[in-house]
Coordinates of C-alpha atoms in Angstrom, one line a residue:
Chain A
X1 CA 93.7 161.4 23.8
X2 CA 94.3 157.7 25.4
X3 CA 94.4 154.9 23.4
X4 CA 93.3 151.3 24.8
X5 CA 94.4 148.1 22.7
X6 CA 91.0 145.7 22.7
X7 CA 92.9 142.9 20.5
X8 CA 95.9 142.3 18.8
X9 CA 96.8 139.5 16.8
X10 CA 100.1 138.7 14.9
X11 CA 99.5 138.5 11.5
X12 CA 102.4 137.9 8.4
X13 CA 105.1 138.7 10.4
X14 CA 103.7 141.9 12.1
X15 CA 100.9 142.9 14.2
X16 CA 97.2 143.5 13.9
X17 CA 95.4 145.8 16.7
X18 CA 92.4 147.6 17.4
X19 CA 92.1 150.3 20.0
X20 CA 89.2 152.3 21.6
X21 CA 89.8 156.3 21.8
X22 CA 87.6 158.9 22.9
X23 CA 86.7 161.0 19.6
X24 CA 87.0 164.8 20.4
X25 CA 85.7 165.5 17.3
X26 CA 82.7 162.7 16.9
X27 CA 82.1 163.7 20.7
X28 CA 81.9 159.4 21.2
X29 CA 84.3 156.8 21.8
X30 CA 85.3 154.7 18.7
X31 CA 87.2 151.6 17.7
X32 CA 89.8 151.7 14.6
X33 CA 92.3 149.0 13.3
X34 CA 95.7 149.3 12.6
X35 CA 98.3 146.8 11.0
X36 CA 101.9 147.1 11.7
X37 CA 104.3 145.7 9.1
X38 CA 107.4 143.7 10.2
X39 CA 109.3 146.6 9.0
X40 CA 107.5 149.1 11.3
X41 CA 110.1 147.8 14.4
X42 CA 112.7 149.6 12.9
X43 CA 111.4 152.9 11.3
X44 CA 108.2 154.5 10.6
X45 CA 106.2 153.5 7.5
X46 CA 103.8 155.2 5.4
X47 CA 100.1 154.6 6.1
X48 CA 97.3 153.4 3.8
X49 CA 94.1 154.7 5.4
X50 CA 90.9 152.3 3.9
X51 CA 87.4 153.5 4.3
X52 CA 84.7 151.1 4.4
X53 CA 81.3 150.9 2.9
X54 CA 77.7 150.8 4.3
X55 CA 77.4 148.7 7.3
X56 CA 81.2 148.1 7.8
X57 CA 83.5 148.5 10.9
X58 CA 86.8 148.7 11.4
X59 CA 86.8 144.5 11.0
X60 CA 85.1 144.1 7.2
X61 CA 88.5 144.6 5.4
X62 CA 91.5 143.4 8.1
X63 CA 89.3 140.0 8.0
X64 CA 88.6 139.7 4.7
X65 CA 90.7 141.8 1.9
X66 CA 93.8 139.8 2.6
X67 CA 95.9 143.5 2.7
X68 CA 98.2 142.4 5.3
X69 CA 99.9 140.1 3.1
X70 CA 101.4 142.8 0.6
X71 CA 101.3 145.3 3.5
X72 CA 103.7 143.1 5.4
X73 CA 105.9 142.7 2.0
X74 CA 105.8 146.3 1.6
X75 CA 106.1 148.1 4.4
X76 CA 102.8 149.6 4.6
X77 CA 100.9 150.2 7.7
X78 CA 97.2 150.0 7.2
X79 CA 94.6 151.8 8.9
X80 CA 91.0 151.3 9.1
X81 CA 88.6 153.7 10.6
X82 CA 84.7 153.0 11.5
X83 CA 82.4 154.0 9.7
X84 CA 80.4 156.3 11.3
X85 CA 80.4 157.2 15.0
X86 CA 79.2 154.5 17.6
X87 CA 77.0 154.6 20.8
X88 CA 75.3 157.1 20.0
X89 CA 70.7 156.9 19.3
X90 CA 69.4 160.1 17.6
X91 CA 66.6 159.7 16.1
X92 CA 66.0 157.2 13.7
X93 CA 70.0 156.3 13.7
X94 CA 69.9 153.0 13.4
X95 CA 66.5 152.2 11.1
X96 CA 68.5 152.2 7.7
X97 CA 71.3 150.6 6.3
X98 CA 72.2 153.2 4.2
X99 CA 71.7 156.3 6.5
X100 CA 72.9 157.1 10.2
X101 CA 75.0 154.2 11.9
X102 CA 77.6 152.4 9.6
X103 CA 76.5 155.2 6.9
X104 CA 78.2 158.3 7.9
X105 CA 79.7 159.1 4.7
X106 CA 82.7 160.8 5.5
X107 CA 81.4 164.0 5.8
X108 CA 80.8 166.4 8.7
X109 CA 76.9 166.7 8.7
X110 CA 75.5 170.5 9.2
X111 CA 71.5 169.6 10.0
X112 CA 70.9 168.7 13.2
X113 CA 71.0 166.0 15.1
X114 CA 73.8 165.1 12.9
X115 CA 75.7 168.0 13.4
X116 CA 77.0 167.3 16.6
X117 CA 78.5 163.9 15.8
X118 CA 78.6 162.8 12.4
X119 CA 81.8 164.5 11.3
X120 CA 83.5 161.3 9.5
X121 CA 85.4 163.9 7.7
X122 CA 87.1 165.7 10.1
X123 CA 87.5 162.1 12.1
X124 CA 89.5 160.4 8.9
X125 CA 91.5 163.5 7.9
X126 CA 92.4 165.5 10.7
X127 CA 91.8 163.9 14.3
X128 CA 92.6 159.7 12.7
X129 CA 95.8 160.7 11.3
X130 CA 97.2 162.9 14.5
X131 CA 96.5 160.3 16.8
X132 CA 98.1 157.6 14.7
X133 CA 101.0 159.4 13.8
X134 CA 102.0 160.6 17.6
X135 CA 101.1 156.8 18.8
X136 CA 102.5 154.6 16.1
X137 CA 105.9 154.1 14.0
X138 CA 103.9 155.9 11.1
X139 CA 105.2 158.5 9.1
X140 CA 103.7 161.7 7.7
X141 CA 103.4 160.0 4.3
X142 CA 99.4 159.0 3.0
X143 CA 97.2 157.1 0.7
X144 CA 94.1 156.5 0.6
X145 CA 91.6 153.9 -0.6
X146 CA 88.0 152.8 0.0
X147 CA 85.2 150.5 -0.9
X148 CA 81.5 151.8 -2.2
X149 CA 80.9 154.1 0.6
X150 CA 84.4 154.7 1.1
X151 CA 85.4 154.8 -2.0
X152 CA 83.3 158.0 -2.7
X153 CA 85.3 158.8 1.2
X154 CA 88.8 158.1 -0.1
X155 CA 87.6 160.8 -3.1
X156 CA 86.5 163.5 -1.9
X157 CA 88.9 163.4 1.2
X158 CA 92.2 163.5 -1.4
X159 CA 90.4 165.4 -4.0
X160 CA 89.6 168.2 -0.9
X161 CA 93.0 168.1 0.8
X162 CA 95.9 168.7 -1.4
X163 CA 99.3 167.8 0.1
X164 CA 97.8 165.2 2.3
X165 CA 98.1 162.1 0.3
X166 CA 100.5 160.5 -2.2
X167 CA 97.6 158.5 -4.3
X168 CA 94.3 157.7 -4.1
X169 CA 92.3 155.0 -4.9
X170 CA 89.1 153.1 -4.4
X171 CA 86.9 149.6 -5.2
X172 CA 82.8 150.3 -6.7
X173 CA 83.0 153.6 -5.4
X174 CA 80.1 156.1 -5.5
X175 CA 81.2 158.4 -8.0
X176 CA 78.4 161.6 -8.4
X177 CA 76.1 161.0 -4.5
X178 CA 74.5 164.1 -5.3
X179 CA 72.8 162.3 -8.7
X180 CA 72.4 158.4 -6.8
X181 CA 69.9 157.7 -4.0
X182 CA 72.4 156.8 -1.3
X183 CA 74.1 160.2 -2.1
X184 CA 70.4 162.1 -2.1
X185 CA 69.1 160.5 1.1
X186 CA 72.3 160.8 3.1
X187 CA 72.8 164.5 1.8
X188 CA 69.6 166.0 2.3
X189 CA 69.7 164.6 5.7
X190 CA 73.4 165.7 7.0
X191 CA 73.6 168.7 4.7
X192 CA 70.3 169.9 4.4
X193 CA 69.0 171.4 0.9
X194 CA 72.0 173.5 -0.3
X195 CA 73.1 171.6 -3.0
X196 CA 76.4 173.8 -3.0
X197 CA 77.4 171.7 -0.1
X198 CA 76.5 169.3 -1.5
X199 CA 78.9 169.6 -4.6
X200 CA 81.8 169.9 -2.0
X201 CA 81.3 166.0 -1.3
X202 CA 81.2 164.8 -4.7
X203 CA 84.2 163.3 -6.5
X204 CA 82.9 164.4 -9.9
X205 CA 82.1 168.0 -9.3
X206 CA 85.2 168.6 -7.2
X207 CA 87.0 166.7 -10.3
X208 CA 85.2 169.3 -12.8
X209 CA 86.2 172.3 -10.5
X210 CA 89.6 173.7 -9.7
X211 CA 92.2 171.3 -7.9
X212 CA 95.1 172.6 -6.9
X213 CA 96.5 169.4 -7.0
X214 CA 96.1 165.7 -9.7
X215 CA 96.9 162.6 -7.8
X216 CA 97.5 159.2 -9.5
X217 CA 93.7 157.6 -9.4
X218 CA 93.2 153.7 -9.5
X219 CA 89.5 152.6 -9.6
X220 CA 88.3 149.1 -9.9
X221 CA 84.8 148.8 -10.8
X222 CA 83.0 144.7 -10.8
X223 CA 80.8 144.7 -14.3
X224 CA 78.4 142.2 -12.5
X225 CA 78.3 144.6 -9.4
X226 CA 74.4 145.1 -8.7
X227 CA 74.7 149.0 -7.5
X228 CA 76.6 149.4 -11.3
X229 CA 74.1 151.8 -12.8
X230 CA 71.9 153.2 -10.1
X231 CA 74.5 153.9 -7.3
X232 CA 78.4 153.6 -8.2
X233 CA 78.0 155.1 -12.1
X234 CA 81.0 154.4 -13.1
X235 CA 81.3 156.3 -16.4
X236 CA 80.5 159.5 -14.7
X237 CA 83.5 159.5 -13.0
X238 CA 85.3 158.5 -16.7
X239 CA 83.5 161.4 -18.2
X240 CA 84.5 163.8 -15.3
X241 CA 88.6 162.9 -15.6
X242 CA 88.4 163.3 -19.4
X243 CA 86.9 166.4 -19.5
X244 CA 89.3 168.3 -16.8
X245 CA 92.2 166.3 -17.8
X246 CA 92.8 164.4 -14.8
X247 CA 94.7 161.1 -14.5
X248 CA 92.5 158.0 -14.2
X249 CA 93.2 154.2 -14.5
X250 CA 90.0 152.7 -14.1
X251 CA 89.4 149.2 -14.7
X252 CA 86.1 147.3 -15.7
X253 CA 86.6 143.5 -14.1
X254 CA 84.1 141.2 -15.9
X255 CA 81.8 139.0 -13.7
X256 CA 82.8 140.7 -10.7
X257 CA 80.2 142.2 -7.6
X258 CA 80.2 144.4 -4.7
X259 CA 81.4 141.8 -2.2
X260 CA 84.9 141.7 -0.5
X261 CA 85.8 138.7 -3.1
X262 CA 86.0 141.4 -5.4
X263 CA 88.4 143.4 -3.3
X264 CA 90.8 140.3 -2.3
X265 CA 91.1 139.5 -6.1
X266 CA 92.5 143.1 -6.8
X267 CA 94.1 144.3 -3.4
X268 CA 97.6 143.5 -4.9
X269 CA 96.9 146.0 -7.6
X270 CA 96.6 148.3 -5.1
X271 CA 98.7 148.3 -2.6
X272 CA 101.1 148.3 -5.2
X273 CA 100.0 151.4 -6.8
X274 CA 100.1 153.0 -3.2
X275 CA 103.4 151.9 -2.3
X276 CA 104.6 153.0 -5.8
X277 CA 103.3 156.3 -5.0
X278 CA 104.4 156.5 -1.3
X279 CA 108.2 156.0 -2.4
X280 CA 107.8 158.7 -4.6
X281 CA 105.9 161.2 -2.4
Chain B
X1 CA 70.9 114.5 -4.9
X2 CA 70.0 117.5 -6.3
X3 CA 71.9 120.8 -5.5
X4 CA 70.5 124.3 -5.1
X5 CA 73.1 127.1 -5.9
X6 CA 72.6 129.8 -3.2
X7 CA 75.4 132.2 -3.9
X8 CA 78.0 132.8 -6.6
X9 CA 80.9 135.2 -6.4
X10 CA 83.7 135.7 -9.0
X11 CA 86.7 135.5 -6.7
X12 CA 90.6 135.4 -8.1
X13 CA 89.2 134.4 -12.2
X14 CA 87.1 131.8 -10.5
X15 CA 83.8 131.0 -9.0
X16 CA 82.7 130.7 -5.2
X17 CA 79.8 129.2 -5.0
X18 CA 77.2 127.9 -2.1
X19 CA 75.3 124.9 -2.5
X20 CA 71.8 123.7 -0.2
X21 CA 71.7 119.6 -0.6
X22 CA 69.7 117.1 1.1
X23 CA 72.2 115.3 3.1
X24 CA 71.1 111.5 4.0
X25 CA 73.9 110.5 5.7
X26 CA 72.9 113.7 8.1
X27 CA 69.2 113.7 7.9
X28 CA 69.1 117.2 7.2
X29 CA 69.5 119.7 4.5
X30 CA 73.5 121.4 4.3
X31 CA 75.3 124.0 3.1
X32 CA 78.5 123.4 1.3
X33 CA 81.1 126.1 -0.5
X34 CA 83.4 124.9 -3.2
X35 CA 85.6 127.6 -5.0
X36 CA 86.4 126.7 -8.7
X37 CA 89.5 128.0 -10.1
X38 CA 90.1 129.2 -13.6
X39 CA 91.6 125.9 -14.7
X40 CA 88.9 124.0 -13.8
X41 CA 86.8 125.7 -16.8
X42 CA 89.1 123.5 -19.1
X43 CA 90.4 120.1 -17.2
X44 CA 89.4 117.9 -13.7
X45 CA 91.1 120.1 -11.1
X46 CA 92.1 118.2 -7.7
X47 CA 90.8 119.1 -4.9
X48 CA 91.6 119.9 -1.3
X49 CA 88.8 119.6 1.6
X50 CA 88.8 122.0 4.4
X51 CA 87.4 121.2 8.0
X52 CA 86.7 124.6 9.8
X53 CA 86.8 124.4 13.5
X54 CA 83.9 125.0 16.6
X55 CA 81.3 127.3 16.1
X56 CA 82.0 127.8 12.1
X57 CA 80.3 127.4 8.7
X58 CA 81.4 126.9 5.4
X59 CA 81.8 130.5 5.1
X60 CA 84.7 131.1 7.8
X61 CA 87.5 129.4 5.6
X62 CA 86.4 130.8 2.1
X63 CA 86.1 135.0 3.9
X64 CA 89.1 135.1 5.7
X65 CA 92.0 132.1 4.8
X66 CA 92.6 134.1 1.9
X67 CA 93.5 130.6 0.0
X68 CA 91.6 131.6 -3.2
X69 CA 94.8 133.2 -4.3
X70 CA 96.5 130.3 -4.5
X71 CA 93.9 127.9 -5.2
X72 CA 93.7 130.1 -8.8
X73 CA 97.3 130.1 -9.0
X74 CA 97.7 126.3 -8.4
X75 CA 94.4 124.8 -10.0
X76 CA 93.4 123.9 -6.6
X77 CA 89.2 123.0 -6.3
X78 CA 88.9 124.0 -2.4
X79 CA 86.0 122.7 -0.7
X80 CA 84.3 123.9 2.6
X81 CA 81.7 122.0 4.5
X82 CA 79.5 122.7 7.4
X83 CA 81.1 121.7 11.1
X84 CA 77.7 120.2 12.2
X85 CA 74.4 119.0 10.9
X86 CA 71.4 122.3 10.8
X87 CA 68.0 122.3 11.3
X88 CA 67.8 119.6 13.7
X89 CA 66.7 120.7 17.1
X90 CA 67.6 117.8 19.4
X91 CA 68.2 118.6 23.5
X92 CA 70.6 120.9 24.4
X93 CA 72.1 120.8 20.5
X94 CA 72.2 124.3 20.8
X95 CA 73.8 125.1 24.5
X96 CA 77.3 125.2 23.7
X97 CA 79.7 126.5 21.7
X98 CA 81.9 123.1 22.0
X99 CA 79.3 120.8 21.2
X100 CA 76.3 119.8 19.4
X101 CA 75.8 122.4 16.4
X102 CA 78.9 123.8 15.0
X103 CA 80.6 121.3 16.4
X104 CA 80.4 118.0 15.2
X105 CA 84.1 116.5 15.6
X106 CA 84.0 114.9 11.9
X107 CA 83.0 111.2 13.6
X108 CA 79.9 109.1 13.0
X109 CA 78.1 109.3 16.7
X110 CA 77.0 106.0 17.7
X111 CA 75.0 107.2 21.0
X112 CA 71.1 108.8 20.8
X113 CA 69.8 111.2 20.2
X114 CA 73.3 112.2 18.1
X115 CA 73.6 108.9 16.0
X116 CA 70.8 110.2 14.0
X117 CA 72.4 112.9 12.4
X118 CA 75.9 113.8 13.7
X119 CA 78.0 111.7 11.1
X120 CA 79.7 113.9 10.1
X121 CA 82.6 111.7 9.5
X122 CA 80.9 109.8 6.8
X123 CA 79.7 113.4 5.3
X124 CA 83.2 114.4 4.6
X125 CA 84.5 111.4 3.5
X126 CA 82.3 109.8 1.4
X127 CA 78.8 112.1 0.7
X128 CA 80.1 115.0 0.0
X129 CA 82.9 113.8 -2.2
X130 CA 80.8 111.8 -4.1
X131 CA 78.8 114.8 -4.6
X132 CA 81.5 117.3 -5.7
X133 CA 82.5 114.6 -7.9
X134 CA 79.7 113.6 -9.8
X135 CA 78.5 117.3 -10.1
X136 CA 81.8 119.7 -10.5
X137 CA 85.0 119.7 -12.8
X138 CA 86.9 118.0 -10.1
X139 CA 89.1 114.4 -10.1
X140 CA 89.3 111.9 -8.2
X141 CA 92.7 113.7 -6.3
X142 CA 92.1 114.8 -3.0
X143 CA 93.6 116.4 -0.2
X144 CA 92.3 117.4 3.3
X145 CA 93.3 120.1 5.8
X146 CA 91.6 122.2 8.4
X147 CA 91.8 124.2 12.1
X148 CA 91.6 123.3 15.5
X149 CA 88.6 121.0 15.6
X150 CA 88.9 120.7 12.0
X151 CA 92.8 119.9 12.3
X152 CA 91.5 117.0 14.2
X153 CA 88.8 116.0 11.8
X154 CA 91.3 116.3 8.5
X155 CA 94.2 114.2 10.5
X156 CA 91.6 111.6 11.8
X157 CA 89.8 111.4 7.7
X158 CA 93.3 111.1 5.9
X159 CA 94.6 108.5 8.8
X160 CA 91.8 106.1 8.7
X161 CA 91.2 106.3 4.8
X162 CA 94.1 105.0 2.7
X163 CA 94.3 105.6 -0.4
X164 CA 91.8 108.5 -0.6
X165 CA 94.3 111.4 0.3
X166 CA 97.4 112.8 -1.0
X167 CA 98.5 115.1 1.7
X168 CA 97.4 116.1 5.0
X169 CA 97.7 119.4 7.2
X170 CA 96.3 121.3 10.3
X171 CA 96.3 124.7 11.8
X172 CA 96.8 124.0 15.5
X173 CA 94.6 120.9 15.1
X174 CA 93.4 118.8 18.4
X175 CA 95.8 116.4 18.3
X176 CA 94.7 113.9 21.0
X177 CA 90.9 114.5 21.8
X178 CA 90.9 111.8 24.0
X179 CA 92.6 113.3 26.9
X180 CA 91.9 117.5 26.6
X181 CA 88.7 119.0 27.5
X182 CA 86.9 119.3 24.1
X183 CA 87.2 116.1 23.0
X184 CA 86.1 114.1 26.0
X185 CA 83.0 116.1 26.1
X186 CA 82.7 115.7 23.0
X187 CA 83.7 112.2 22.4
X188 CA 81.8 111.0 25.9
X189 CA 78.2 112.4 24.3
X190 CA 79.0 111.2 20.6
X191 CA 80.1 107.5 21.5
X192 CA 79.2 106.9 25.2
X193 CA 81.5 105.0 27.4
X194 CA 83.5 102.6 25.1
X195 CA 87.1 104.0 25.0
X196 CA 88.0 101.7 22.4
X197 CA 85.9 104.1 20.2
X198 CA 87.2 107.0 21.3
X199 CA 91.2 105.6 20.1
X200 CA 90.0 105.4 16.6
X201 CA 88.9 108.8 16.4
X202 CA 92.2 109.9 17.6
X203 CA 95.4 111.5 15.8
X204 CA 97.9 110.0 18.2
X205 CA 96.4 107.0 18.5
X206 CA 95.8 106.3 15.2
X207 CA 99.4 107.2 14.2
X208 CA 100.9 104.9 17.3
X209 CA 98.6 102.1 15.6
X210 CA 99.1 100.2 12.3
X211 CA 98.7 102.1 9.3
X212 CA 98.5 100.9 5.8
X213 CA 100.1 104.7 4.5
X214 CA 102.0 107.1 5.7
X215 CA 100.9 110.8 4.1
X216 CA 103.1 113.6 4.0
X217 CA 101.8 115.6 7.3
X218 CA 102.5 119.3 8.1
X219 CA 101.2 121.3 10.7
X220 CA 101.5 125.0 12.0
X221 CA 100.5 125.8 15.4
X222 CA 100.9 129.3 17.2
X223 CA 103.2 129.7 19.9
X224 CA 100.7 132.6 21.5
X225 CA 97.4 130.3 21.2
X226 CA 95.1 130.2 24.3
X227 CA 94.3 126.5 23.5
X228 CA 98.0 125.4 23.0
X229 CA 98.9 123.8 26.9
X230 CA 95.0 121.8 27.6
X231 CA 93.7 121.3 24.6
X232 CA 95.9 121.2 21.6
X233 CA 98.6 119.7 23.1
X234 CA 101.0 119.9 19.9
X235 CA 103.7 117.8 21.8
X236 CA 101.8 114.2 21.9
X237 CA 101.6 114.6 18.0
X238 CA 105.6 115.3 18.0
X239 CA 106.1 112.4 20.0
X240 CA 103.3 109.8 18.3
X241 CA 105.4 110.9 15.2
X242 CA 108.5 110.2 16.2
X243 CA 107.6 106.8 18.0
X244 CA 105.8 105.5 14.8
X245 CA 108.6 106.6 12.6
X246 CA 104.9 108.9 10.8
X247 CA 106.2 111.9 8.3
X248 CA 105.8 115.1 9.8
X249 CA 106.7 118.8 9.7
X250 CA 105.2 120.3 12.8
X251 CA 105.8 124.4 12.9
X252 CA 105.9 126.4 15.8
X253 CA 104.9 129.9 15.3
X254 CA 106.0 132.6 17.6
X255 CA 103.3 135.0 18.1
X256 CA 100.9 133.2 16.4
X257 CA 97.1 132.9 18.1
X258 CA 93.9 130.9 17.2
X259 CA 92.9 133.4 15.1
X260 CA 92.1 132.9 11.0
X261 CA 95.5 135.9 11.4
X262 CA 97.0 132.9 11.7
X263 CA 95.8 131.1 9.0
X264 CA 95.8 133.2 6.5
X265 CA 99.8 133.9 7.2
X266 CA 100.6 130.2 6.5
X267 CA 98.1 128.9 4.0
X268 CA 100.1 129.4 1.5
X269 CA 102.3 126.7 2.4
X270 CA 99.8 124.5 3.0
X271 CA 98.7 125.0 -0.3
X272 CA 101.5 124.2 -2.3
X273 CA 102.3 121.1 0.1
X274 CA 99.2 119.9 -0.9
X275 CA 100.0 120.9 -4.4
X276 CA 102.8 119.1 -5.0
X277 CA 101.4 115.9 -3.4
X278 CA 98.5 116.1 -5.2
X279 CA 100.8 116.5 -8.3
X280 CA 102.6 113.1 -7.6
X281 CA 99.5 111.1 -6.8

């Protein structure tokens, strides 16, 4: 697994890079992002992995969340995946914004064509986090966070792998896909009709079934976000925590959207909350 | 001058918005982004103009800078213009990145076709202040600051314009357009031949020449920036400073590129440089 370095730029004290790897397991090449905290010179850090939303890259939130600030205060490396693998044309990839390139969900598809490279899951889990931690001063310590798309990502892959993370939390995230239309069109199409796979992929029904682990949850939700009530459904995910008892800070901002202004004003929050939990973990 | 609102975001308790205006000092319709903080819901907040450098909108500064934060925190009104005039379709406008659309240079073009919209100068400094000012919570307290072709533009507005500024600043601003690449090109096809004009447009002219005020000045300029050696040439400023006995806290930033990375590391103490001058004015 080779790594090349397409750009780096110093950034609060440490260093901002993104690097082009051969994906064994999205069978493509594809770009991530890292940021290295001053503090990663002298010993390995814990890593916050971010998962974008629809139409993002690896760029959307090292440009414009303003994370390397408090990353570079403390000591967090900050790693941002693409979001769905790149280069490739099935059919019909790249006619949506919501489905195929930029869309991949974070979940390894099971129909084909999608079968044999949109495995986002397995990419931001498994393959991501072995290749960053034998390349980079990163330790074995992980959070996880996410935005819309991502969000629902930085769910269902702590909710689905306990052990691996220290906290999870997420920004307007799609709470219940298998009840929204994002959710239903990307579903049907990667996972076919079994809505039993389906319910593997959603953060309330894995919420409502048997964990073997509760992580500390942060969710910040804009009340002036315009996917509120068809796609993100908020109070679903309330409902879900309350009825199986599982922790939940989750914050209604007033006159707040979807856009990454949202994000900056409450990345702080964040990467507090993960760093709080990393020290612990 | 009426003003059409074309985006809104909450952003840090306050508002970015976008504003469409007819310009007639440009001769063309512009785009303009001005972020209100929370305290200018209660009082006149002063106000601090950004000039963005080639190839940029209004909508560089405001994603990436990251200076919301502290615009919120200090009751800072930021304002973002446009680096050109739009819509106008004049020959070869559009060829290259260092001149003619997105790049302007922040002076009033005295040669055709240019002359009859590329004054930008006058946009900056008197339009567009008169329009924030007659249509937002903002007093009569200004600062200016910008990047690269924008450092250039903010230095060459605050040192021809007594009395209208509190502070000044640059991010690895051109510091003598007259002799690097960019600005003879630019300066040759804005004002023709006279060199004369050229001097007034200037930094290190202007500063080697009688001024009426003396501003506090900083600037930050990385080390590791491609433009440093032919174009920014961050030594002439050092020296037209020290001859002319001008203010002036010039950074040097190892590692530091072109890059908004850059930016966004130092803002913040641009913005409370400009805060406390604006304070004392």
């Amino acid at each position: 697994m080779s790594l090349e370095r397409i750009a780096r730029n110093r950034c609060f004290g440490g260093w901002l890079e993104r690097y082009r790897h051969r994906s064994e397991t999205l069978d493509c090449d594809m770009v991530f992002a890292v940021y290295l905290p001053p503090q990663a010179e002298s010993a390995p850090c814990p890593s916050l992995y971010w998962l974008s939303g629809l139409t993002c890259s690896d760029e959307n939130f090292m440009q414009k969340a303003g994370a390397q600030r408090l990353a570079s205060e403390l000591g967090l490396v900050l790693i941002a995946p693409d979001t769905s693998p790149r280069g490739t044309d099935l059919p019909g990839e790249h006619d949506s914004y919501d489905f195929g390139s930029g869309a991949g969900f974070y979940l390894n598809a099971t129909e084909k064509p999608w079968s044999d490279h949109y495995r986002m899951y397995d990419y931001v889990t498994q393959e991501l986090p072995a290749l960053v931690e034998a390349n980079f001063p990163v330790s074995d310590r992980r959070s996880i966070s996410g935005h819309s798309m991502g969000g629902h990502g930085a769910l269902i892959c702590a909710l689905k792998n306990p052990g691996r993370y220290a906290s999870v939390s997420a920004f307007a995230p799609i709470t219940h896909p298998v009840e929204c239309p994002w959710g239903k069109k990307a579903f049907s199409n990667y996972l076919g009709d079994d809505r039993d796979s389906w319910r593997q992929h959603d953060a309330c029904e894995l919420i409502r079934g048997e964990l073997e682990e509760r992580l500390p949850l942060l969710v910040d939700q804009g009340e002036a976000d315009d996917f509120l009530a068809e796609q993100l459904k908020p109070q679903l995910l309330i409902d879900a925590c309350a009825d199986a008892g599982h922790p939940l800070e989750l914050r209604m901002q007033p006159g707040y959207d979807h856009s990454y202004f949202f994000i900056a004003t409450f990345i702080e929050a964040h990467l507090r909350f993960h760093a709080d939990a990393l020290r612990k973990a």
